[in-house]
């Protein structure tokens, strides 16, 4: 049975190594298993920062009991811009602008700003995701929004803040 002697990280350019190490969570002396390495790989892909992730076990000789776990990552695109325009018979002419960054400051923090403006309604939304809370693996999500509708008979204004700590570590950022 093999054990971790060290974790070697390769490929990070914008992402801080401590973000990856926090997700890998392997320490010297920990047992190495295929299932454990696949779980590490799944968690790294789940961050949404990498286009390729390889986690390989130590290559052992007949007298070895441990070795280096190699974590190789290739960073993907972290910024995106989406825009559009159209017409809706109820709201009139409309436009959409969405800006997002999923690796803010190299810490794996995600921020998204969404603006939807039409002749009769507007929606503004700012969302934030942090894949860890302090030293714990809890994910933090927060969003602030404002929605306004102008109708002939009434006007509606909704504002709100939502903060959550999803219990399922596989929750995805959308």
CSV table of N, CA and C in Angstrom, one decimal:
chain,number,residue,atom,x,y,z
A,1,UNK,N,0.8,-1.2,0.0
A,1,UNK,CA,0.0,0.0,0.0
A,1,UNK,C,0.9,1.2,0.0
A,2,UNK,N,0.6,2.2,-0.9
A,2,UNK,CA,1.5,3.4,-1.0
A,2,UNK,C,0.9,4.5,-0.2
A,3,UNK,N,1.8,5.4,0.2
A,3,UNK,CA,1.5,6.6,0.9
A,3,UNK,C,2.1,7.8,0.3
A,4,UNK,N,1.5,9.0,0.5
A,4,UNK,CA,2.0,10.2,0.0
A,4,UNK,C,3.3,10.6,0.7
A,5,UNK,N,4.3,10.9,-0.1
A,5,UNK,CA,5.5,11.5,0.5
A,5,UNK,C,5.5,13.0,0.3
A,6,UNK,N,4.9,13.5,-0.8
A,6,UNK,CA,4.8,14.9,-1.2
A,6,UNK,C,3.8,15.1,-2.3
A,7,UNK,N,3.2,16.2,-2.4
A,7,UNK,CA,2.3,16.6,-3.5
A,7,UNK,C,3.0,17.6,-4.3
A,8,UNK,N,3.2,17.3,-5.6
A,8,UNK,CA,3.8,18.2,-6.5
A,8,UNK,C,2.8,18.8,-7.4
A,9,UNK,N,2.8,20.1,-7.5
A,9,UNK,CA,1.8,20.8,-8.3
A,9,UNK,C,2.4,21.5,-9.5
A,10,UNK,N,1.8,21.3,-10.7
A,10,UNK,CA,2.4,21.9,-11.9
A,10,UNK,C,1.2,22.5,-12.7
A,11,UNK,N,1.5,23.7,-13.4
A,11,UNK,CA,0.6,24.2,-14.3
A,11,UNK,C,-0.2,25.5,-13.9
A,12,UNK,N,-0.1,25.8,-12.6
A,12,UNK,CA,-0.8,27.0,-12.2
A,12,UNK,C,-0.1,28.3,-12.7
A,13,UNK,N,-0.8,29.2,-13.2
A,13,UNK,CA,-0.2,30.4,-13.7
A,13,UNK,C,-1.0,31.6,-13.0
A,14,UNK,N,-2.3,31.7,-13.1
A,14,UNK,CA,-3.0,32.7,-12.4
A,14,UNK,C,-3.6,32.3,-11.1
A,15,UNK,N,-3.8,31.0,-10.9
A,15,UNK,CA,-4.4,30.4,-9.7
A,15,UNK,C,-3.3,30.3,-8.7
A,16,UNK,N,-3.6,30.7,-7.5
A,16,UNK,CA,-2.7,30.6,-6.4
A,16,UNK,C,-2.5,29.1,-6.0
A,17,UNK,N,-1.3,28.6,-5.7
A,17,UNK,CA,-1.1,27.2,-5.4
A,17,UNK,C,-1.9,26.8,-4.1
A,18,UNK,N,-2.1,27.7,-3.2
A,18,UNK,CA,-2.8,27.3,-2.0
A,18,UNK,C,-4.3,27.0,-2.2
A,19,UNK,N,-4.9,27.5,-3.3
A,19,UNK,CA,-6.2,27.2,-3.7
A,19,UNK,C,-6.3,25.7,-4.1
A,20,UNK,N,-5.3,25.3,-4.9
A,20,UNK,CA,-5.3,23.9,-5.4
A,20,UNK,C,-5.0,23.0,-4.3
A,21,UNK,N,-4.0,23.3,-3.4
A,21,UNK,CA,-3.6,22.5,-2.3
A,21,UNK,C,-4.8,22.3,-1.3
A,22,UNK,N,-5.6,23.3,-1.1
A,22,UNK,CA,-6.7,23.2,-0.2
A,22,UNK,C,-7.7,22.2,-0.7
A,23,UNK,N,-7.9,22.1,-2.1
A,23,UNK,CA,-8.8,21.1,-2.7
A,23,UNK,C,-8.2,19.8,-2.7
A,24,UNK,N,-6.9,19.7,-3.0
A,24,UNK,CA,-6.2,18.4,-3.0
A,24,UNK,C,-6.3,17.7,-1.6
A,25,UNK,N,-6.0,18.5,-0.6
A,25,UNK,CA,-6.0,18.0,0.8
A,25,UNK,C,-5.3,16.7,1.1
A,26,UNK,N,-4.2,16.5,0.4
A,26,UNK,CA,-3.4,15.3,0.7
A,26,UNK,C,-2.1,15.7,1.5
A,27,UNK,N,-1.8,15.0,2.5
A,27,UNK,CA,-0.7,15.3,3.4
A,27,UNK,C,0.3,14.2,3.3
A,28,UNK,N,1.6,14.4,3.6
A,28,UNK,CA,2.5,13.3,3.7
A,28,UNK,C,2.1,12.3,4.7
A,29,UNK,N,2.1,11.0,4.3
A,29,UNK,CA,1.7,9.9,5.2
A,29,UNK,C,0.3,9.4,4.9
A,30,UNK,N,-0.5,10.2,4.1
A,30,UNK,CA,-1.9,9.8,3.8
A,30,UNK,C,-1.8,8.6,2.8
A,31,UNK,N,-2.7,7.6,2.9
A,31,UNK,CA,-2.7,6.5,1.9
A,31,UNK,C,-3.2,7.1,0.6
A,32,UNK,N,-2.7,6.4,-0.5
A,32,UNK,CA,-3.0,6.8,-1.8
A,32,UNK,C,-3.9,5.7,-2.4
A,33,UNK,N,-5.1,6.1,-3.0
A,33,UNK,CA,-5.9,5.1,-3.6
A,33,UNK,C,-6.4,5.7,-5.0
A,34,UNK,N,-6.8,4.9,-5.9
A,34,UNK,CA,-7.3,5.3,-7.2
A,34,UNK,C,-8.5,6.1,-7.0
A,35,UNK,N,-9.4,5.6,-6.1
A,35,UNK,CA,-10.7,6.3,-5.9
A,35,UNK,C,-10.4,7.7,-5.3
A,36,UNK,N,-9.5,7.8,-4.4
A,36,UNK,CA,-9.1,9.1,-3.7
A,36,UNK,C,-8.6,10.1,-4.7
A,37,UNK,N,-7.7,9.6,-5.6
A,37,UNK,CA,-7.1,10.5,-6.6
A,37,UNK,C,-8.2,10.9,-7.6
A,38,UNK,N,-9.1,10.1,-8.0
A,38,UNK,CA,-10.2,10.5,-8.9
A,38,UNK,C,-11.1,11.5,-8.2
A,39,UNK,N,-11.3,11.4,-6.9
A,39,UNK,CA,-12.1,12.4,-6.2
A,39,UNK,C,-11.4,13.7,-6.1
A,40,UNK,N,-10.1,13.7,-6.0
A,40,UNK,CA,-9.4,15.0,-6.0
A,40,UNK,C,-9.5,15.6,-7.4
A,41,UNK,N,-9.4,14.8,-8.5
A,41,UNK,CA,-9.5,15.3,-9.8
A,41,UNK,C,-10.9,15.9,-10.1
A,42,UNK,N,-12.0,15.2,-9.6
A,42,UNK,CA,-13.4,15.7,-9.7
A,42,UNK,C,-13.5,17.0,-9.0
A,43,UNK,N,-13.0,17.2,-7.8
A,43,UNK,CA,-13.1,18.4,-7.0
A,43,UNK,C,-12.4,19.6,-7.8
A,44,UNK,N,-11.2,19.3,-8.3
A,44,UNK,CA,-10.5,20.3,-9.1
A,44,UNK,C,-11.3,20.8,-10.3
A,45,UNK,N,-11.8,19.8,-11.0
A,45,UNK,CA,-12.7,20.2,-12.2
A,45,UNK,C,-13.9,21.0,-11.7
A,46,UNK,N,-14.4,20.7,-10.5
A,46,UNK,CA,-15.6,21.3,-10.0
A,46,UNK,C,-15.4,22.8,-9.7
A,47,UNK,N,-14.1,23.2,-9.5
A,47,UNK,CA,-13.8,24.6,-9.3
A,47,UNK,C,-14.2,25.5,-10.5
A,48,UNK,N,-14.2,24.9,-11.7
A,48,UNK,CA,-14.4,25.6,-12.9
A,48,UNK,C,-13.3,26.4,-13.4
A,49,UNK,N,-12.1,26.2,-12.9
A,49,UNK,CA,-10.9,27.0,-13.3
A,49,UNK,C,-10.0,26.3,-14.3
A,50,UNK,N,-10.1,25.0,-14.5
A,50,UNK,CA,-9.2,24.2,-15.2
A,50,UNK,C,-9.8,23.5,-16.4
A,51,UNK,N,-9.1,23.5,-17.6
A,51,UNK,CA,-9.6,22.8,-18.7
A,51,UNK,C,-9.1,21.4,-18.8
A,52,UNK,N,-8.0,21.1,-18.0
A,52,UNK,CA,-7.5,19.8,-17.9
A,52,UNK,C,-6.9,19.6,-16.5
A,53,UNK,N,-7.1,18.4,-15.9
A,53,UNK,CA,-6.6,18.1,-14.6
A,53,UNK,C,-6.1,16.6,-14.7
A,54,UNK,N,-4.9,16.4,-14.3
A,54,UNK,CA,-4.4,15.0,-14.1
A,54,UNK,C,-3.8,14.9,-12.8
A,55,UNK,N,-4.2,13.8,-12.1
A,55,UNK,CA,-3.7,13.5,-10.7
A,55,UNK,C,-3.2,12.1,-10.8
A,56,UNK,N,-1.8,11.9,-10.6
A,56,UNK,CA,-1.2,10.6,-10.8
A,56,UNK,C,-0.6,10.2,-9.5
A,57,UNK,N,-0.7,8.9,-9.3
A,57,UNK,CA,-0.2,8.2,-8.1
A,57,UNK,C,1.3,8.1,-8.2
A,58,UNK,N,2.0,7.9,-7.1
A,58,UNK,CA,3.5,7.7,-7.2
A,58,UNK,C,3.8,6.4,-7.9
A,59,UNK,N,4.9,6.4,-8.6
A,59,UNK,CA,5.4,5.2,-9.3
A,59,UNK,C,6.3,4.5,-8.3
A,60,UNK,N,5.9,3.3,-7.9
A,60,UNK,CA,6.7,2.6,-6.8
A,60,UNK,C,7.5,1.5,-7.4
A,61,UNK,N,8.6,1.3,-6.8
A,61,UNK,CA,9.5,0.1,-7.1
A,61,UNK,C,9.1,-0.9,-6.0
A,62,UNK,N,9.8,-2.1,-6.1
A,62,UNK,CA,9.4,-3.2,-5.2
A,62,UNK,C,9.7,-2.9,-3.7
A,63,UNK,N,10.6,-2.0,-3.5
A,63,UNK,CA,11.0,-1.7,-2.1
A,63,UNK,C,10.4,-0.3,-1.6
A,64,UNK,N,9.7,0.4,-2.5
A,64,UNK,CA,9.1,1.7,-2.1
A,64,UNK,C,7.8,1.5,-1.4
A,65,UNK,N,7.5,2.4,-0.5
A,65,UNK,CA,6.2,2.4,0.2
A,65,UNK,C,5.5,3.7,0.0
A,66,UNK,N,6.1,4.7,-0.7
A,66,UNK,CA,5.5,6.0,-0.9
A,66,UNK,C,6.2,6.8,-2.0
A,67,UNK,N,5.6,7.9,-2.3
A,67,UNK,CA,6.2,8.7,-3.4
A,67,UNK,C,5.4,10.0,-3.6
A,68,UNK,N,5.7,10.7,-4.6
A,68,UNK,CA,5.1,12.0,-4.9
A,68,UNK,C,3.8,11.8,-5.7
A,69,UNK,N,2.8,12.5,-5.3
A,69,UNK,CA,1.5,12.6,-6.0
A,69,UNK,C,1.7,13.8,-6.9
A,70,UNK,N,1.5,13.6,-8.2
A,70,UNK,CA,1.7,14.7,-9.2
A,70,UNK,C,0.3,15.2,-9.6
A,71,UNK,N,0.1,16.5,-9.4
A,71,UNK,CA,-1.2,17.2,-9.8
A,71,UNK,C,-0.8,18.2,-10.9
A,72,UNK,N,-1.2,17.9,-12.1
A,72,UNK,CA,-1.0,18.8,-13.3
A,72,UNK,C,-2.3,19.4,-13.7
A,73,UNK,N,-2.3,20.7,-13.8
A,73,UNK,CA,-3.5,21.4,-14.2
A,73,UNK,C,-3.2,22.3,-15.4
A,74,UNK,N,-4.2,22.5,-16.2
A,74,UNK,CA,-4.1,23.5,-17.3
A,74,UNK,C,-5.3,24.5,-17.1
A,75,UNK,N,-5.0,25.7,-16.9
A,75,UNK,CA,-6.0,26.7,-16.6
A,75,UNK,C,-6.8,27.0,-17.9
A,76,UNK,N,-8.1,27.1,-17.7
A,76,UNK,CA,-9.0,27.4,-18.8
A,76,UNK,C,-9.3,28.9,-18.8
A,77,UNK,N,-10.2,29.3,-19.6
A,77,UNK,CA,-10.6,30.7,-19.7
A,77,UNK,C,-11.5,31.0,-18.4
A,78,UNK,N,-11.2,32.1,-17.8
A,78,UNK,CA,-11.9,32.4,-16.5
A,78,UNK,C,-12.9,33.6,-16.7
A,79,UNK,N,-12.7,34.3,-17.7
A,79,UNK,CA,-13.6,35.5,-18.0
A,79,UNK,C,-14.5,35.2,-19.1
A,80,UNK,N,-15.7,35.7,-19.0
A,80,UNK,CA,-16.7,35.6,-20.1
A,80,UNK,C,-17.5,36.9,-20.2
A,81,UNK,N,-17.9,37.2,-21.4
A,81,UNK,CA,-18.9,38.3,-21.6
A,81,UNK,C,-19.9,37.7,-22.6
A,82,UNK,N,-21.2,38.0,-22.2
A,82,UNK,CA,-22.3,37.6,-23.0
A,82,UNK,C,-23.2,38.8,-23.2
A,83,UNK,N,-23.7,38.9,-24.4
A,83,UNK,CA,-24.6,40.1,-24.7
A,83,UNK,C,-25.6,39.7,-25.7
A,84,UNK,N,-26.7,40.4,-25.7
A,84,UNK,CA,-27.7,40.1,-26.7
A,84,UNK,C,-28.8,41.2,-26.7
A,85,UNK,N,-29.6,41.2,-27.8
A,85,UNK,CA,-30.7,42.1,-27.9
A,85,UNK,C,-31.8,41.4,-28.6
A,86,UNK,N,-33.0,42.0,-28.3
A,86,UNK,CA,-34.2,41.3,-28.9
A,86,UNK,C,-35.4,42.2,-28.6
A,87,UNK,N,-36.6,41.6,-28.9
A,87,UNK,CA,-37.8,42.2,-28.7
A,87,UNK,C,-38.8,41.2,-28.2
A,88,UNK,N,-39.6,41.7,-27.2
A,88,UNK,CA,-40.6,40.9,-26.5
A,88,UNK,C,-41.9,41.7,-26.6
A,89,UNK,N,-43.0,41.1,-27.0
A,89,UNK,CA,-44.3,41.8,-27.2
A,89,UNK,C,-44.8,42.4,-25.9
A,90,UNK,N,-44.4,41.8,-24.8
A,90,UNK,CA,-44.9,42.3,-23.5
A,90,UNK,C,-43.9,43.4,-22.9
A,91,UNK,N,-42.6,43.2,-23.0
A,91,UNK,CA,-41.6,44.1,-22.4
A,91,UNK,C,-41.0,45.1,-23.4
A,92,UNK,N,-41.2,44.9,-24.7
A,92,UNK,CA,-40.6,45.7,-25.7
A,92,UNK,C,-39.2,45.4,-26.1
A,93,UNK,N,-38.4,46.3,-26.6
A,93,UNK,CA,-37.0,46.1,-27.0
A,93,UNK,C,-36.3,45.8,-25.7
A,94,UNK,N,-35.3,44.9,-25.8
A,94,UNK,CA,-34.5,44.5,-24.6
A,94,UNK,C,-33.1,44.2,-25.0
A,95,UNK,N,-32.2,44.3,-23.9
A,95,UNK,CA,-30.8,44.0,-24.1
A,95,UNK,C,-30.3,43.3,-22.9
A,96,UNK,N,-29.3,42.4,-23.1
A,96,UNK,CA,-28.7,41.7,-22.0
A,96,UNK,C,-27.2,41.8,-22.0
A,97,UNK,N,-26.6,42.0,-20.8
A,97,UNK,CA,-25.2,42.0,-20.7
A,97,UNK,C,-24.8,41.2,-19.5
A,98,UNK,N,-23.9,40.2,-19.7
A,98,UNK,CA,-23.4,39.4,-18.5
A,98,UNK,C,-21.9,39.3,-18.6
A,99,UNK,N,-21.3,39.7,-17.4
A,99,UNK,CA,-19.9,39.7,-17.3
A,99,UNK,C,-19.6,38.7,-16.1
A,100,UNK,N,-18.6,37.9,-16.3
A,100,UNK,CA,-18.2,37.0,-15.2
A,100,UNK,C,-16.7,36.7,-15.2
A,101,UNK,N,-16.3,36.4,-14.0
A,101,UNK,CA,-14.9,36.0,-13.7
A,101,UNK,C,-14.9,34.9,-12.7
A,102,UNK,N,-14.3,33.8,-13.0
A,102,UNK,CA,-14.4,32.7,-12.0
A,102,UNK,C,-13.1,32.4,-11.3
A,103,UNK,N,-12.1,33.3,-11.5
A,103,UNK,CA,-10.9,33.1,-10.7
A,103,UNK,C,-10.3,34.5,-10.3
A,104,UNK,N,-11.2,35.2,-9.6
A,104,UNK,CA,-10.9,36.6,-9.1
A,104,UNK,C,-9.7,36.5,-8.2
A,105,UNK,N,-8.7,37.4,-8.5
A,105,UNK,CA,-7.4,37.5,-7.7
A,105,UNK,C,-6.7,36.2,-7.6
A,106,UNK,N,-6.9,35.2,-8.5
A,106,UNK,CA,-6.2,33.9,-8.4
A,106,UNK,C,-6.7,33.1,-7.3
A,107,UNK,N,-7.8,33.4,-6.6
A,107,UNK,CA,-8.2,32.7,-5.4
A,107,UNK,C,-9.4,31.7,-5.7
A,108,UNK,N,-9.8,31.6,-6.9
A,108,UNK,CA,-11.0,30.7,-7.2
A,108,UNK,C,-12.3,31.4,-6.9
A,109,UNK,N,-12.3,32.7,-6.6
A,109,UNK,CA,-13.6,33.4,-6.3
A,109,UNK,C,-14.3,33.7,-7.6
A,110,UNK,N,-15.6,33.5,-7.6
A,110,UNK,CA,-16.4,33.8,-8.8
A,110,UNK,C,-17.3,35.0,-8.6
A,111,UNK,N,-17.3,35.9,-9.6
A,111,UNK,CA,-18.2,37.1,-9.6
A,111,UNK,C,-18.9,37.2,-10.9
A,112,UNK,N,-20.2,37.4,-10.9
A,112,UNK,CA,-20.9,37.6,-12.1
A,112,UNK,C,-21.9,38.7,-12.0
A,113,UNK,N,-21.9,39.6,-13.0
A,113,UNK,CA,-22.8,40.7,-13.1
A,113,UNK,C,-23.7,40.5,-14.3
A,114,UNK,N,-25.0,40.6,-14.1
A,114,UNK,CA,-26.0,40.4,-15.1
A,114,UNK,C,-27.0,41.6,-15.2
A,115,UNK,N,-27.1,42.2,-16.4
A,115,UNK,CA,-28.0,43.3,-16.6
A,115,UNK,C,-29.0,43.0,-17.7
A,116,UNK,N,-30.2,43.0,-17.4
A,116,UNK,CA,-31.3,42.8,-18.4
A,116,UNK,C,-32.2,44.0,-18.4
A,117,UNK,N,-32.1,44.8,-19.5
A,117,UNK,CA,-33.0,46.0,-19.5
A,117,UNK,C,-33.9,46.0,-20.7
A,118,UNK,N,-35.1,46.3,-20.4
A,118,UNK,CA,-36.1,46.4,-21.5
A,118,UNK,C,-36.9,47.7,-21.3
A,119,UNK,N,-37.8,48.0,-22.3
A,119,UNK,CA,-38.6,49.2,-22.2
A,119,UNK,C,-39.4,49.2,-20.9
A,120,UNK,N,-39.9,48.1,-20.5
A,120,UNK,CA,-40.9,48.0,-19.3
A,120,UNK,C,-40.3,47.3,-18.1
A,121,UNK,N,-39.2,46.7,-18.2
A,121,UNK,CA,-38.7,46.0,-17.0
A,121,UNK,C,-37.1,46.0,-17.0
A,122,UNK,N,-36.5,45.9,-15.8
A,122,UNK,CA,-35.1,45.8,-15.7
A,122,UNK,C,-34.8,44.8,-14.6
A,123,UNK,N,-33.7,44.1,-14.8
A,123,UNK,CA,-33.2,43.1,-13.8
A,123,UNK,C,-31.7,43.3,-13.7
A,124,UNK,N,-31.2,43.6,-12.5
A,124,UNK,CA,-29.8,43.7,-12.2
A,124,UNK,C,-29.4,42.7,-11.1
A,125,UNK,N,-28.4,41.9,-11.4
A,125,UNK,CA,-28.0,40.8,-10.5
A,125,UNK,C,-26.5,40.7,-10.3
A,126,UNK,N,-26.0,40.7,-9.1
A,126,UNK,CA,-24.6,40.5,-8.8
A,126,UNK,C,-24.5,39.2,-8.0
A,127,UNK,N,-23.7,38.3,-8.5
A,127,UNK,CA,-23.6,37.0,-7.8
A,127,UNK,C,-22.1,36.8,-7.4
A,128,UNK,N,-21.9,36.1,-6.3
A,128,UNK,CA,-20.5,35.8,-5.8
A,128,UNK,C,-20.5,34.4,-5.3
A,129,UNK,N,-19.4,33.7,-5.6
A,129,UNK,CA,-19.2,32.3,-5.1
A,129,UNK,C,-17.8,32.2,-4.6
A,130,UNK,N,-17.6,31.6,-3.4
A,130,UNK,CA,-16.3,31.3,-2.8
A,130,UNK,C,-16.3,29.8,-2.5
A,131,UNK,N,-15.3,29.1,-3.1
A,131,UNK,CA,-15.4,27.6,-2.9
A,131,UNK,C,-14.9,27.1,-1.5
A,132,UNK,N,-14.6,28.0,-0.7
A,132,UNK,CA,-14.2,27.7,0.7
A,132,UNK,C,-14.5,28.8,1.6
A,133,UNK,N,-14.7,28.5,2.9
A,133,UNK,CA,-15.0,29.5,3.9
A,133,UNK,C,-13.9,29.4,5.0
A,134,UNK,N,-12.9,30.3,5.0
A,134,UNK,CA,-11.8,30.2,5.9
A,134,UNK,C,-11.0,28.9,5.5
A,135,UNK,N,-10.8,28.1,6.5
A,135,UNK,CA,-10.1,26.8,6.3
A,135,UNK,C,-11.0,25.6,6.0
A,136,UNK,N,-12.3,25.9,6.2
A,136,UNK,CA,-13.3,24.8,5.9
A,136,UNK,C,-13.6,24.7,4.5
A,137,UNK,N,-14.0,23.5,4.0
A,137,UNK,CA,-14.4,23.3,2.6
A,137,UNK,C,-15.8,23.7,2.3
A,138,UNK,N,-16.4,24.5,3.2
A,138,UNK,CA,-17.8,25.0,2.9
A,138,UNK,C,-17.8,26.0,1.8
A,139,UNK,N,-18.7,25.9,0.9
A,139,UNK,CA,-18.8,26.9,-0.2
A,139,UNK,C,-19.8,28.0,0.2
A,140,UNK,N,-19.4,29.2,-0.1
A,140,UNK,CA,-20.3,30.4,0.2
A,140,UNK,C,-20.8,30.9,-1.1
A,141,UNK,N,-22.1,31.2,-1.1
A,141,UNK,CA,-22.7,31.9,-2.3
A,141,UNK,C,-23.5,33.1,-1.8
A,142,UNK,N,-23.5,34.1,-2.6
A,142,UNK,CA,-24.2,35.3,-2.2
A,142,UNK,C,-24.7,36.0,-3.5
A,143,UNK,N,-25.9,36.6,-3.5
A,143,UNK,CA,-26.3,37.3,-4.6
A,143,UNK,C,-27.2,38.5,-4.1
A,144,UNK,N,-27.1,39.6,-4.9
A,144,UNK,CA,-27.9,40.8,-4.7
A,144,UNK,C,-28.6,41.1,-6.0
A,145,UNK,N,-29.9,41.4,-5.9
A,145,UNK,CA,-30.6,41.6,-7.1
A,145,UNK,C,-31.6,42.8,-6.9
A,146,UNK,N,-32.0,43.4,-8.1
A,146,UNK,CA,-33.0,44.4,-8.1
A,146,UNK,C,-33.8,44.2,-9.4
A,147,UNK,N,-35.1,44.1,-9.3
A,147,UNK,CA,-36.0,43.9,-10.4
A,147,UNK,C,-37.0,45.0,-10.4
A,148,UNK,N,-37.3,45.6,-11.5
A,148,UNK,CA,-38.3,46.6,-11.7
A,148,UNK,C,-39.2,46.3,-12.9
A,149,UNK,N,-40.5,46.5,-12.7
A,149,UNK,CA,-41.5,46.3,-13.8
A,149,UNK,C,-42.4,47.5,-13.9
A,150,UNK,N,-42.5,48.1,-15.0
A,150,UNK,CA,-43.4,49.2,-15.3
A,150,UNK,C,-44.5,48.8,-16.1
A,151,UNK,N,-45.7,48.6,-15.6
A,151,UNK,CA,-46.9,48.2,-16.3
A,151,UNK,C,-47.9,49.3,-16.3
A,152,UNK,N,-48.9,49.3,-17.2
A,152,UNK,CA,-49.9,50.4,-17.3
A,152,UNK,C,-50.7,50.6,-16.0
A,153,UNK,N,-51.0,49.5,-15.3
A,153,UNK,CA,-51.8,49.5,-14.1
A,153,UNK,C,-51.0,49.5,-12.8
A,154,UNK,N,-49.8,49.2,-12.8
A,154,UNK,CA,-49.0,49.1,-11.6
A,154,UNK,C,-47.5,49.1,-11.9
A,155,UNK,N,-46.7,49.3,-10.8
A,155,UNK,CA,-45.3,49.2,-10.9
A,155,UNK,C,-44.8,48.3,-9.8
A,156,UNK,N,-43.8,47.5,-10.1
A,156,UNK,CA,-43.3,46.5,-9.1
A,156,UNK,C,-41.8,46.8,-9.0
A,157,UNK,N,-41.3,46.8,-7.7
A,157,UNK,CA,-39.9,46.9,-7.4
A,157,UNK,C,-39.6,45.8,-6.4
A,158,UNK,N,-38.7,44.9,-6.8
A,158,UNK,CA,-38.2,43.9,-5.9
A,158,UNK,C,-36.7,44.0,-5.7
A,159,UNK,N,-36.3,43.9,-4.5
A,159,UNK,CA,-34.8,43.9,-4.2
A,159,UNK,C,-34.6,42.8,-3.2
A,160,UNK,N,-33.4,42.3,-3.2
A,160,UNK,CA,-33.1,41.2,-2.3
A,160,UNK,C,-31.7,40.8,-2.2
A,161,UNK,N,-31.3,40.1,-1.2
A,161,UNK,CA,-30.0,39.6,-0.9
A,161,UNK,C,-30.2,38.1,-0.5
A,162,UNK,N,-29.4,37.3,-1.0
A,162,UNK,CA,-29.4,35.8,-0.7
A,162,UNK,C,-28.0,35.4,-0.4
A,163,UNK,N,-27.8,34.7,0.8
A,163,UNK,CA,-26.6,34.1,1.2
A,163,UNK,C,-26.8,32.7,1.5
A,164,UNK,N,-26.0,31.8,1.0
A,164,UNK,CA,-26.2,30.4,1.3
A,164,UNK,C,-24.9,29.6,1.4
A,165,UNK,N,-25.0,28.6,2.2
A,165,UNK,CA,-23.8,27.6,2.3
A,165,UNK,C,-24.4,26.3,1.9
A,166,UNK,N,-24.2,25.9,0.6
A,166,UNK,CA,-24.8,24.7,0.1
A,166,UNK,C,-24.2,23.5,0.8
A,167,UNK,N,-25.0,22.5,1.1
A,167,UNK,CA,-24.5,21.3,1.9
A,167,UNK,C,-23.9,20.3,0.9
A,168,UNK,N,-24.3,20.4,-0.3
A,168,UNK,CA,-23.8,19.4,-1.3
A,168,UNK,C,-22.6,20.0,-2.0
A,169,UNK,N,-21.4,19.4,-1.8
A,169,UNK,CA,-20.2,19.9,-2.4
A,169,UNK,C,-20.1,19.9,-3.9
A,170,UNK,N,-21.1,19.2,-4.5
A,170,UNK,CA,-21.1,19.1,-5.9
A,170,UNK,C,-22.0,20.1,-6.6
A,171,UNK,N,-22.5,21.1,-5.8
A,171,UNK,CA,-23.3,22.1,-6.4
A,171,UNK,C,-22.5,22.9,-7.4
A,172,UNK,N,-23.1,23.4,-8.5
A,172,UNK,CA,-22.4,24.0,-9.5
A,172,UNK,C,-22.8,25.5,-9.6
A,173,UNK,N,-21.9,26.3,-10.1
A,173,UNK,CA,-22.1,27.7,-10.3
A,173,UNK,C,-22.7,27.9,-11.6
A,174,UNK,N,-23.8,28.7,-11.7
A,174,UNK,CA,-24.4,29.0,-13.0
A,174,UNK,C,-24.6,30.5,-13.1
